[in-house]
Coordinates of C-alpha atoms and ligand atoms in Angstrom, one line a residue:
M29 CA 25.6 -26.7 -47.4
F30 CA 21.9 -27.6 -47.0
Q31 CA 22.8 -29.7 -43.9
G32 CA 24.6 -26.8 -42.5
R33 CA 21.6 -24.5 -42.9
R34 CA 19.4 -27.1 -41.3
A35 CA 21.8 -27.3 -38.3
W36 CA 21.8 -23.5 -38.0
A37 CA 18.0 -23.4 -38.1
A38 CA 17.7 -26.1 -35.4
L39 CA 20.2 -24.2 -33.3
V40 CA 18.5 -20.8 -33.7
G41 CA 15.1 -22.5 -33.1
G42 CA 16.4 -24.2 -30.0
W43 CA 17.7 -20.9 -28.7
L44 CA 14.4 -19.2 -29.3
V45 CA 12.6 -21.9 -27.3
C46 CA 15.1 -21.6 -24.5
M47 CA 14.7 -17.8 -24.4
A48 CA 10.9 -18.1 -24.2
A49 CA 11.2 -20.7 -21.4
T50 CA 13.5 -18.4 -19.6
E51 CA 11.0 -15.6 -19.8
L52 CA 8.3 -17.9 -18.4
L53 CA 10.5 -19.0 -15.6
A54 CA 11.6 -15.5 -14.8
Q55 CA 8.6 -14.7 -12.6
P56 CA 9.8 -14.5 -9.1
P57 CA 8.3 -16.9 -6.6
G58 CA 6.5 -15.6 -3.5
P59 CA 4.0 -12.9 -2.9
R60 CA 5.1 -10.6 -5.7
G61 CA 5.1 -13.4 -8.3
F62 CA 1.6 -12.3 -9.4
G63 CA -0.1 -13.0 -12.7
G64 CA 0.2 -15.4 -15.6
P65 CA 2.7 -16.3 -18.2
I66 CA 4.8 -13.5 -19.7
E67 CA 4.7 -13.1 -23.5
L68 CA 6.9 -10.3 -24.6
K69 CA 6.0 -8.4 -27.8
P70 CA 8.2 -6.4 -30.1
D71 CA 7.2 -3.1 -28.6
D72 CA 8.2 -4.2 -25.1
V73 CA 11.5 -2.5 -24.9
P74 CA 13.0 0.4 -22.8
A75 CA 12.0 3.9 -23.8
F76 CA 14.8 5.3 -21.5
E77 CA 18.3 4.4 -20.5
E78 CA 18.9 3.1 -17.0
P79 CA 19.2 6.0 -14.5
P80 CA 22.8 7.1 -13.8
R81 CA 24.7 5.8 -10.8
G82 CA 23.9 7.7 -7.6
F83 CA 20.5 9.0 -8.8
D84 CA 19.0 7.6 -5.6
L85 CA 21.7 8.6 -3.2
R86 CA 21.3 11.6 -0.9
R87 CA 23.9 14.3 -1.8
N88 CA 25.1 16.6 0.9
D89 CA 26.2 19.4 -1.4
I90 CA 22.7 20.3 -2.6
P91 CA 19.7 21.9 -1.0
H92 CA 17.1 19.5 0.4
G93 CA 13.3 19.6 0.4
K94 CA 11.2 18.5 3.4
V95 CA 8.9 15.6 4.0
E96 CA 6.1 15.9 6.5
M97 CA 3.2 13.7 7.6
I98 CA 0.0 15.6 7.8
S99 CA -3.5 14.6 8.9
Y100 CA -6.8 15.5 7.2
E101 CA -10.5 14.9 7.8
S102 CA -11.8 12.6 5.2
K103 CA -15.5 13.1 4.7
T104 CA -15.5 10.2 2.3
V105 CA -14.2 7.7 4.8
G106 CA -15.4 9.4 7.9
I107 CA -12.1 9.4 9.8
T108 CA -8.9 11.4 10.1
R109 CA -6.4 10.1 7.6
K110 CA -2.7 10.6 6.9
M111 CA -0.6 11.6 4.0
L112 CA 3.1 12.3 3.4
V113 CA 3.9 15.5 1.7
Y114 CA 7.3 16.5 0.1
T115 CA 7.9 20.2 -0.5
P116 CA 10.9 21.1 -2.7
P117 CA 14.1 22.9 -1.5
G118 CA 13.4 26.6 -0.8
Y119 CA 9.6 26.0 -0.7
S120 CA 8.0 29.5 -0.3
T121 CA 4.5 30.8 -0.2
E122 CA 5.7 33.5 -2.5
K123 CA 5.7 30.9 -5.3
K124 CA 3.1 28.4 -6.5
Y125 CA 4.0 24.8 -7.2
P126 CA 2.6 22.0 -9.3
V127 CA 1.6 18.8 -7.4
L128 CA 2.2 15.1 -8.1
Y129 CA -0.2 12.7 -6.4
L130 CA 1.8 9.5 -5.9
L131 CA 0.0 6.2 -5.1
H132 CA 1.1 3.0 -3.5
G133 CA 0.5 -0.7 -4.0
I134 CA -1.8 -3.3 -2.4
G135 CA 0.5 -4.0 0.5
G136 CA 1.4 -0.4 1.2
D137 CA 0.2 2.8 2.8
E138 CA 1.2 6.4 2.9
T139 CA 4.8 5.4 3.8
E140 CA 5.3 2.8 1.1
W141 CA 7.0 5.0 -1.5
Q142 CA 9.6 5.9 1.2
R143 CA 10.6 2.3 1.4
F144 CA 10.7 1.7 -2.3
A145 CA 12.2 4.9 -3.7
K146 CA 12.8 7.8 -1.4
P147 CA 11.0 10.3 -3.8
E148 CA 12.5 13.2 -1.9
V149 CA 16.1 12.0 -2.7
L150 CA 15.3 11.6 -6.4
L151 CA 13.5 14.9 -6.6
D152 CA 16.2 16.9 -4.6
N153 CA 18.9 15.5 -7.0
L154 CA 16.9 16.1 -10.2
I155 CA 15.9 19.6 -9.1
A156 CA 19.5 20.5 -8.2
D157 CA 20.6 19.3 -11.7
G158 CA 17.8 21.3 -13.4
K159 CA 16.2 18.1 -14.7
A160 CA 12.9 18.3 -12.8
V161 CA 10.8 21.4 -12.0
P162 CA 10.3 22.1 -8.3
M163 CA 7.1 20.3 -7.3
I164 CA 5.1 19.1 -4.3
V165 CA 4.7 15.3 -4.1
V166 CA 1.8 14.0 -2.1
M167 CA 1.8 10.4 -1.0
P168 CA -1.7 9.6 0.4
N169 CA -3.2 6.3 1.6
G170 CA -5.1 4.7 -1.3
R171 CA -7.1 2.3 0.9
A172 CA -10.2 4.4 1.6
Q173 CA -11.7 2.5 4.5
K174 CA -11.9 3.0 8.2
N175 CA -9.0 0.6 9.0
D176 CA -6.6 1.7 6.3
R177 CA -3.6 -0.2 7.5
A178 CA -2.2 -3.0 5.2
E179 CA -3.2 -5.8 7.6
G180 CA -4.3 -9.4 7.1
D181 CA -5.3 -10.5 3.6
V182 CA -4.6 -7.2 1.7
F183 CA -6.5 -8.4 -1.3
R184 CA -9.8 -8.0 0.6
S185 CA -9.2 -4.3 0.6
A186 CA -9.4 -4.0 -3.2
P187 CA -12.8 -2.3 -3.1
A188 CA -11.3 0.4 -0.8
F189 CA -8.8 1.2 -3.5
A190 CA -11.7 2.0 -5.8
A191 CA -13.4 4.1 -3.1
F192 CA -10.3 6.2 -3.0
E193 CA -11.5 8.1 -6.1
D194 CA -13.8 10.2 -3.9
D195 CA -11.3 10.6 -1.1
L196 CA -8.7 11.9 -3.6
L197 CA -10.9 14.3 -5.4
K198 CA -13.0 15.6 -2.5
D199 CA -10.7 15.4 0.5
V200 CA -7.0 15.0 -0.4
I201 CA -6.8 17.5 -3.2
P202 CA -8.8 20.2 -1.5
T203 CA -6.7 19.7 1.7
I204 CA -3.5 20.1 -0.2
E205 CA -4.8 23.2 -2.2
S206 CA -5.9 24.9 1.0
R207 CA -2.7 24.3 3.0
Y208 CA 0.1 24.6 0.4
S209 CA 1.0 27.2 -2.1
V210 CA 0.0 25.4 -5.3
Q211 CA -1.1 25.9 -8.9
A212 CA -4.6 24.5 -8.7
D213 CA -5.3 23.6 -12.3
R214 CA -5.1 20.4 -14.5
E215 CA -1.9 21.4 -16.2
H216 CA -0.2 21.5 -12.8
R217 CA -1.6 18.3 -11.4
A218 CA 0.0 14.9 -12.1
I219 CA -1.0 11.5 -10.9
A220 CA 1.2 8.4 -10.8
G221 CA 1.3 5.1 -8.9
L222 CA 2.6 1.6 -8.7
S223 CA 0.6 -1.6 -9.2
M224 CA -2.8 -1.1 -7.4
G225 CA -1.8 2.6 -7.5
G226 CA -1.0 2.3 -11.2
G227 CA -4.5 1.0 -11.8
Q228 CA -6.0 3.8 -9.6
T229 CA -3.9 6.3 -11.6
L230 CA -5.3 5.1 -14.9
N231 CA -8.9 4.7 -13.6
F232 CA -9.1 8.1 -11.9
G233 CA -6.6 10.1 -14.0
L234 CA -8.1 9.3 -17.4
K235 CA -11.7 9.7 -16.0
H236 CA -10.9 13.1 -14.7
L237 CA -8.8 14.8 -17.4
D238 CA -10.2 18.1 -16.2
T239 CA -8.3 17.5 -12.9
F240 CA -5.1 15.8 -14.2
A241 CA -3.0 16.3 -17.3
W242 CA 0.1 14.2 -16.5
I243 CA -0.4 10.5 -15.9
G244 CA 2.1 7.7 -15.0
A245 CA 1.2 4.1 -14.3
F246 CA 3.9 1.7 -13.3
S247 CA 3.2 -2.1 -13.3
S248 CA -0.6 -1.6 -13.3
A249 CA -2.5 -4.3 -11.4
P250 CA -5.8 -6.1 -12.3
N251 CA -7.8 -3.3 -10.8
T252 CA -7.1 -1.4 -14.0
K253 CA -10.3 -0.9 -16.0
P254 CA -10.5 -2.4 -19.6
P255 CA -8.8 -0.1 -22.2
K256 CA -12.1 0.9 -23.8
E257 CA -13.5 2.1 -20.5
L258 CA -10.3 3.9 -19.7
V259 CA -10.3 5.8 -23.0
P260 CA -13.8 5.7 -24.5
D261 CA -13.0 8.7 -26.7
P262 CA -9.4 8.6 -28.0
A263 CA -9.6 12.0 -29.7
A264 CA -10.8 13.8 -26.5
A265 CA -8.1 12.0 -24.5
K266 CA -5.5 12.9 -27.1
A267 CA -6.4 16.6 -26.9
K268 CA -6.2 16.8 -23.1
I269 CA -3.4 14.5 -22.0
K270 CA 0.0 16.2 -21.6
L271 CA 1.8 13.0 -20.8
L272 CA 0.7 9.4 -20.4
M273 CA 3.5 7.0 -19.4
L274 CA 3.0 3.3 -18.9
S275 CA 5.9 1.2 -17.6
C276 CA 6.4 -2.4 -16.6
G277 CA 9.2 -4.8 -15.9
K278 CA 9.6 -7.6 -18.5
R279 CA 9.7 -10.2 -15.6
D280 CA 6.4 -8.9 -14.1
G281 CA 3.5 -11.5 -14.3
L282 CA 1.1 -8.6 -14.5
I283 CA 2.6 -7.2 -17.7
R284 CA -0.4 -8.3 -19.8
I285 CA -2.4 -5.5 -18.3
S286 CA -0.1 -2.8 -19.5
Q287 CA 0.6 -4.5 -22.8
G288 CA -3.1 -4.6 -23.5
F289 CA -3.6 -0.9 -22.8
H290 CA -0.5 0.1 -24.8
A291 CA -1.9 -1.9 -27.8
Y292 CA -5.2 -0.1 -27.5
L293 CA -3.6 3.4 -27.3
K294 CA -1.3 2.6 -30.2
E295 CA -4.3 1.3 -32.3
N296 CA -6.3 4.5 -31.5
D297 CA -3.4 6.9 -32.0
V298 CA -3.2 8.2 -28.4
P299 CA 0.4 9.4 -27.8
H300 CA 2.0 7.7 -24.8
I301 CA 5.3 6.4 -23.5
W302 CA 5.6 2.6 -23.2
H303 CA 8.7 1.7 -21.1
V304 CA 9.6 -1.9 -20.4
D305 CA 12.7 -2.6 -18.4
D306 CA 14.5 -5.7 -17.1
N307 CA 12.9 -5.7 -13.7
A308 CA 10.0 -7.7 -12.2
H309 CA 7.1 -6.5 -10.0
D310 CA 9.6 -4.9 -7.7
P311 CA 10.9 -1.7 -6.1
P312 CA 13.8 -1.1 -8.6
H313 CA 11.2 -0.8 -11.4
W314 CA 9.1 1.7 -9.4
K315 CA 12.1 3.8 -8.4
N316 CA 13.4 3.9 -11.9
S317 CA 10.0 4.7 -13.4
L318 CA 9.4 7.5 -10.9
Y319 CA 12.9 8.9 -11.9
H320 CA 11.9 8.9 -15.6
F321 CA 8.4 10.3 -15.0
V322 CA 9.1 13.3 -12.8
Q323 CA 11.6 14.7 -15.3
R324 CA 8.9 14.9 -17.9
I325 CA 6.0 16.4 -16.1
F326 CA 5.0 20.1 -15.8
R327 CA 7.1 20.9 -18.8
D328 CA 5.9 22.7 -22.0
E329 CA 7.0 20.2 -24.6
K330 CA 5.2 16.9 -25.1
S331 CA 7.7 14.1 -24.6
Ligands
FER414 C1 -4.1 -9.1 -8.3 C2 -2.7 -9.2 -8.3 C3 -2.0 -8.1 -7.8 C4 -4.7 -7.9 -7.8 C5 -4.0 -6.9 -7.3 C6 -2.6 -7.0 -7.3 C7 -6.8 -6.8 -7.4 C8 -1.8 -5.9 -6.8 C9 -0.5 -5.9 -6.6 C10 0.2 -4.7 -6.0 O1 -0.4 -3.7 -5.7 O2 1.4 -4.9 -5.8 O3 -4.9 -10.1 -8.8 O4 -6.1 -7.9 -7.9

């Protein structure tokens, strides 16, 4: 009997070691295999089910919104810049819409979300099914420097991602609010992004809670400020945030950044969603996270 128990313990122990090794080896090689070893914690589980089949496929039997590339004069950067704007089906100046500002990663530009998720397809489908409120989605270029193309060593542009704070607040948002029919207050502005854009989302969104009430950071990168700097006053943040969602793939070598922030929020009693799925630092994670986030913003109840 005792022998049997020992054998079982050895078997289970061996299995645990194997699982841990598998997690460590699970980081993809190549340019997206960022970061260090992955140590999963008990809280690192999905908050949501996988999106249903077809959530990302264009349906011909429903009304579609429009996507247009617009230009604006950026006083911050001193050049004319571009951003992509989705307006929902039936967009009309008789109504006013909430706006989601959606930010890209280190190797991307204003077109990157198009390659990773087709936000217009997700939104058209969710709006048709009554699962998301009609909203405008703005996809700007988060690299606030004169040459804002993702060229050469993209890591050298990291400071331009920080400089985007001014471009967003002083140029992008005023442009959108002067050209589109929008509800221009914090409860009708959301900010979300992937990787570098996730870091920007937390750095800018939490610093400017008078501007944004809905915040979604997917696979946040090392540009994310330390938790105490992001949320120096947990009670104030708690009172203002309508939704704070953090997500990351369990095979993402950058997960320690989101894990650390989740732990700080939990410790300081700041409500948030922490969603960890089976993906890596990759487009499926960002597409799925966007799908989950947009259903929960601009709604009355806290989710
Ligand atoms: C880093 C690793 C990854 C970093 C940024 C990234 C600024 C960004 C990745 C992405 O946007 O996909 O060390 O430092």
